[in-house]
CSV table of C-alpha atoms and ligand atoms in Angstrom, one decimal:
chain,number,residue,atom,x,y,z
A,190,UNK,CA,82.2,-3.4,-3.5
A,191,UNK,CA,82.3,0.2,-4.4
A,192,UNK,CA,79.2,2.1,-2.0
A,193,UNK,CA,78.3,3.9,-5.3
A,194,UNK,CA,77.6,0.5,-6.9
A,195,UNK,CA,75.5,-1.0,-4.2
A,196,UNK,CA,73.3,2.4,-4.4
A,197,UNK,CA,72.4,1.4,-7.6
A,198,UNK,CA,71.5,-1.9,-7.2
A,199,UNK,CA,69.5,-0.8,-4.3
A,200,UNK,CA,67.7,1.8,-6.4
A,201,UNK,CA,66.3,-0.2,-8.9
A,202,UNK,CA,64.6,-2.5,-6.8
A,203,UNK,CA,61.3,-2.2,-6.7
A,204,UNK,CA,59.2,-2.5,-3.7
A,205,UNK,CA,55.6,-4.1,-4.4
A,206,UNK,CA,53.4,-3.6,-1.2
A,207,UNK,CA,51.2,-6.7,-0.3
A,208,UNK,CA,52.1,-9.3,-2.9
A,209,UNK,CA,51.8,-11.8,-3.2
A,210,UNK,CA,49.8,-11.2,0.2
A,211,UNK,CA,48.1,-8.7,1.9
A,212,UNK,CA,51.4,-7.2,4.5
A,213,UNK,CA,54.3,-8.6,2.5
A,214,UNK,CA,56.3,-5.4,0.8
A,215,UNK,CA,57.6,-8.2,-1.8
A,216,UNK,CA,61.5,-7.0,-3.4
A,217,UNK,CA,61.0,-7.2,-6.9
A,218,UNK,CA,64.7,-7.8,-8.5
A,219,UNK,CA,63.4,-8.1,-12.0
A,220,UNK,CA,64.8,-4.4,-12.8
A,221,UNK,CA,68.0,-5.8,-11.6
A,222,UNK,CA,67.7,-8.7,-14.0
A,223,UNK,CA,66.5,-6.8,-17.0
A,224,UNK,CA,69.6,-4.2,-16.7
A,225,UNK,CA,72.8,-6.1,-18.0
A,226,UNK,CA,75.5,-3.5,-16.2
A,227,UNK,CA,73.8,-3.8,-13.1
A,228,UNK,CA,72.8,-7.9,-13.2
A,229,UNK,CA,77.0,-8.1,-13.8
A,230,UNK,CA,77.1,-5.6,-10.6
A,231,UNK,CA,75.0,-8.1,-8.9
A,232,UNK,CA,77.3,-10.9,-9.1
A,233,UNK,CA,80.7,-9.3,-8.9
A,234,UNK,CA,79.2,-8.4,-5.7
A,235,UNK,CA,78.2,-12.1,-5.0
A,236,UNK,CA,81.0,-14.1,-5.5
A,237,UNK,CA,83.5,-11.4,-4.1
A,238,UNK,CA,84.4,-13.3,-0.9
A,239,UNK,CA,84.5,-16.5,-2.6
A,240,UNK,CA,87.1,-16.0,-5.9
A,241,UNK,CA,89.7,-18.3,-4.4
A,242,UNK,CA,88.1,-20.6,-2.5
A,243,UNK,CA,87.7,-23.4,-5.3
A,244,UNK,CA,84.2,-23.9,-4.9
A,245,UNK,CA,83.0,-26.8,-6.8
A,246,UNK,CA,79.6,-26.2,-6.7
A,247,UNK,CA,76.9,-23.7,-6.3
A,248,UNK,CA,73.6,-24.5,-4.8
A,249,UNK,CA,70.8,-21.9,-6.2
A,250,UNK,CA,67.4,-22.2,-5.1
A,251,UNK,CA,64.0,-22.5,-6.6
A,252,UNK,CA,63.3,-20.0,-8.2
A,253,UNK,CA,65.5,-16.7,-8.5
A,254,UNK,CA,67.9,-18.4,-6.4
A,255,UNK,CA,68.8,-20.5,-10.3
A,256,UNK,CA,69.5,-17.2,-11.7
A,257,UNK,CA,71.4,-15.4,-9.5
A,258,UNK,CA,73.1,-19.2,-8.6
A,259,UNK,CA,73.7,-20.5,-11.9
A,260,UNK,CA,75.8,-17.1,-13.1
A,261,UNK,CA,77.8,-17.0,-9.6
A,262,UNK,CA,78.4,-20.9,-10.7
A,263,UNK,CA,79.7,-19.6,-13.9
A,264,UNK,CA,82.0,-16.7,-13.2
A,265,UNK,CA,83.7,-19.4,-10.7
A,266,UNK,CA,83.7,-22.2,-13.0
A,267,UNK,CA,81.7,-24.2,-10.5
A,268,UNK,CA,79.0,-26.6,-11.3
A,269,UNK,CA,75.1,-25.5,-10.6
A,270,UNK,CA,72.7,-27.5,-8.3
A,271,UNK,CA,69.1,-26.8,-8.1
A,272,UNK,CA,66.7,-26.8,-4.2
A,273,UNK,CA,64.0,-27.2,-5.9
A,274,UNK,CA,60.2,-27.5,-4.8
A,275,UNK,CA,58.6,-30.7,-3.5
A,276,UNK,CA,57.9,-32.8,-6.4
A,277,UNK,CA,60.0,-30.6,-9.5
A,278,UNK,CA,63.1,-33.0,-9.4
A,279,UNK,CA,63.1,-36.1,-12.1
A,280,UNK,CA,65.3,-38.3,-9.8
A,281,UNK,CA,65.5,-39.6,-6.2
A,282,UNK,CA,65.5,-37.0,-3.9
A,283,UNK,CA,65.6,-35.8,-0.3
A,284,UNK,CA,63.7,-33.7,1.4
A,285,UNK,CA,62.7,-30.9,4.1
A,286,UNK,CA,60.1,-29.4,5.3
A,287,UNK,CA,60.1,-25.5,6.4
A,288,UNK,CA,58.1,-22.6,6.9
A,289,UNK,CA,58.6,-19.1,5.2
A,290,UNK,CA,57.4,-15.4,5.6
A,291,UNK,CA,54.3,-16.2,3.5
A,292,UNK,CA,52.7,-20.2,3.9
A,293,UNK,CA,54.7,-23.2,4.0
A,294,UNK,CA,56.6,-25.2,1.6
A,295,UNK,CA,58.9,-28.0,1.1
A,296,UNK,CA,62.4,-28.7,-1.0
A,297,UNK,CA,64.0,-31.4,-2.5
A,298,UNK,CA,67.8,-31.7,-4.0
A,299,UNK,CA,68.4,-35.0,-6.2
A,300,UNK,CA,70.1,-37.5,-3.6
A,301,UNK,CA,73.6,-37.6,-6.1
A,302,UNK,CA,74.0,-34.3,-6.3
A,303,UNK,CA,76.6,-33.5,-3.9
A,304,UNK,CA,79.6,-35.5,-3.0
A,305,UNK,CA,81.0,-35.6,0.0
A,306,UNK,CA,83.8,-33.5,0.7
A,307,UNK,CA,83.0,-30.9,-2.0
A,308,UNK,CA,83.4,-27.4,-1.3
A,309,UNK,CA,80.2,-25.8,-1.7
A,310,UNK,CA,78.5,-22.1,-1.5
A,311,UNK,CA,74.4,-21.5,-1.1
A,312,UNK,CA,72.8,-19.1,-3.3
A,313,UNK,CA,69.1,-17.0,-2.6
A,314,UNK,CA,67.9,-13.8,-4.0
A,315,UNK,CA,67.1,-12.9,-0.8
A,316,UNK,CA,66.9,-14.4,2.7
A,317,UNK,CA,64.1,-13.2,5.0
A,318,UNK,CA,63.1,-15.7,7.8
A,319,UNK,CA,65.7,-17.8,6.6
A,320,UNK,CA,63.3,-20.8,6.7
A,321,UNK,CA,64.1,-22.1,2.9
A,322,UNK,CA,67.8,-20.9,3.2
A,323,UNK,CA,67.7,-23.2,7.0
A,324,UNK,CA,66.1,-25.8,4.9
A,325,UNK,CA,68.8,-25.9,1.6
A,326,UNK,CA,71.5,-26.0,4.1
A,327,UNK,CA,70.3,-28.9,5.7
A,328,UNK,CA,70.2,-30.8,2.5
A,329,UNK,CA,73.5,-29.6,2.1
A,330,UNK,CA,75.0,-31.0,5.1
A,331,UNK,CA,73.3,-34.6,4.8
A,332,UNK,CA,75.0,-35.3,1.8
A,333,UNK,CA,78.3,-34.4,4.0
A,334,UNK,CA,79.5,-32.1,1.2
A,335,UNK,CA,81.8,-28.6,3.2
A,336,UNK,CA,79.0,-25.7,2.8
A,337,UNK,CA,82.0,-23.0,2.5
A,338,UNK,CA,78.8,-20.3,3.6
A,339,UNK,CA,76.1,-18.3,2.0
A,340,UNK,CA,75.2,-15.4,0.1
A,341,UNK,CA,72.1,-13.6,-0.8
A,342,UNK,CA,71.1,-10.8,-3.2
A,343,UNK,CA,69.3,-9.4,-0.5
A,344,UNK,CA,68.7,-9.2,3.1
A,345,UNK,CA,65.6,-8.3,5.2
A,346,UNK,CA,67.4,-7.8,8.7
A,347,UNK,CA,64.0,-7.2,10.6
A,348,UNK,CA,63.3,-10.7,9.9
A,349,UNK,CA,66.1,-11.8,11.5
A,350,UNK,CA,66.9,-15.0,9.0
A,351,UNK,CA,70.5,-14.8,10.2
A,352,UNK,CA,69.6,-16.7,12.9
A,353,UNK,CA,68.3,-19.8,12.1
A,354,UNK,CA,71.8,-19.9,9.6
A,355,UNK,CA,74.1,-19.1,12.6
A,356,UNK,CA,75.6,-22.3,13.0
A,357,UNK,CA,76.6,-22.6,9.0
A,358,UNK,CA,79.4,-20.4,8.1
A,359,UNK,CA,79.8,-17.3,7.1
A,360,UNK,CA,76.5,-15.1,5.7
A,361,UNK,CA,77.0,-12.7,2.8
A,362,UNK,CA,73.9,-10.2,1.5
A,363,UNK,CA,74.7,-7.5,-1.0
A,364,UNK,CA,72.0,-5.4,0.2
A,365,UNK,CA,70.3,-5.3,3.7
A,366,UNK,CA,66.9,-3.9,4.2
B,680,AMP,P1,62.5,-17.1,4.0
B,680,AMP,O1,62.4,-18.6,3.9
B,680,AMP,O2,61.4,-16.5,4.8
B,680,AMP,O3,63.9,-16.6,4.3
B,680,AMP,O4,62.1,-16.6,2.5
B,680,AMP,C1,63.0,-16.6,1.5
B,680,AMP,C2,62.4,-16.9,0.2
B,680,AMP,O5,61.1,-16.3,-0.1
B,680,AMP,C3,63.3,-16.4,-0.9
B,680,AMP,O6,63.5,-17.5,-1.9
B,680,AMP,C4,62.6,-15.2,-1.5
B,680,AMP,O7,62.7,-15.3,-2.9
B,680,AMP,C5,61.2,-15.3,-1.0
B,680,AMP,N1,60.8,-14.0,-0.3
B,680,AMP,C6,60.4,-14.0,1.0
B,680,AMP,N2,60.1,-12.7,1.4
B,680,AMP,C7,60.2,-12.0,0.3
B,680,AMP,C8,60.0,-10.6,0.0
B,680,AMP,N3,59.6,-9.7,0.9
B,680,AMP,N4,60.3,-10.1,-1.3
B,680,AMP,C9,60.7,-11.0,-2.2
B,680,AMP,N5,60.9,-12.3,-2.0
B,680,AMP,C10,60.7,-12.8,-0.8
């Protein structure tokens, strides 16, 4: 992806300083969102590395992980499968436990909603301890389905998220703060 391109993206996020708790510089994407040249920026950049890889399915996670998720799923004529939060999902589910840069939380994905065997790609907004990312990929590799690697608007490479992923293919971020 052009340098010029990623400048932009980077410039119009904003940074909110302790939200949603006191210490957390939280990356707000919505200018990304709201912008339609630069959303389409966005997801050129995202699915770059996986255009001919026939993935079959995306796996977005709750919450900005549907949006950015659900378009990659589109432009690569994938289907779309939701990590949600404990208790969000209508049918049977499994779950894990993780902890994350602020609290702790749980996901669930509905038990049918991978096969085994299909080649699949995990979507975020942004990965910082990598605790939910390390959580989604889990669920991922239970139902025995080929996690063909991850990608993430956004990286925060302090955190050091990359870590607890190492062992599950290849890690794509757009932007690395
Ligand atoms: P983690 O599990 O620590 O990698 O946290 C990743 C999840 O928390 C992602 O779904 C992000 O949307 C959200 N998140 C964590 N830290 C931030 C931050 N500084 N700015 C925006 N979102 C964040």
């Amino acid at each position: 992806m052009l340098s010029e391109s990623l400048d932009q993206l980077r410039a119009a996020i904003r940074d909110v300083p302790d939200f949603p708790q006191p210490g957390i510089l939280f990356k707000d994407i919505t200018p990304v969102l709201a912008d339609a040249r630069l959303i389409n920026l966005a997801i050129d950049g995202m699915i770059e590395n996986f255009i001919d890889q026939k993935v079959d399915k995306v796996v977005g996670i709750d919450a900005r992980g549907f949006i950015f998720g659900a378009m990659m799923a589109q432009r690569l004529g994938a289907g779309f499968v939701p990590v949600r939060k404990k208790g969000k999902l209508p049918w049977k589910t499994r779950g894990v436990d993780y902890s994350l840069e602020y609290g702790t939380n749980s996901v669930e994905m509905h038990l049918d909603a991978l096969a085994s065997g299909e080649r699949v790609i995990l979507a975020d907004d942004l990965l910082a301890t990598g605790g939910t990312a390390g959580a989604a990929v889990k669920l991922i590799e239970e139902t025995g389905a080929t996690l063909l690697g991850s990608v993430f608007f956004i990286e925060l490479a302090f955190l050091d998220g990359r870590q607890k992923l190492s062992r599950s293919g290849p890690i794509h971020s757009l932007l690395t703060f």
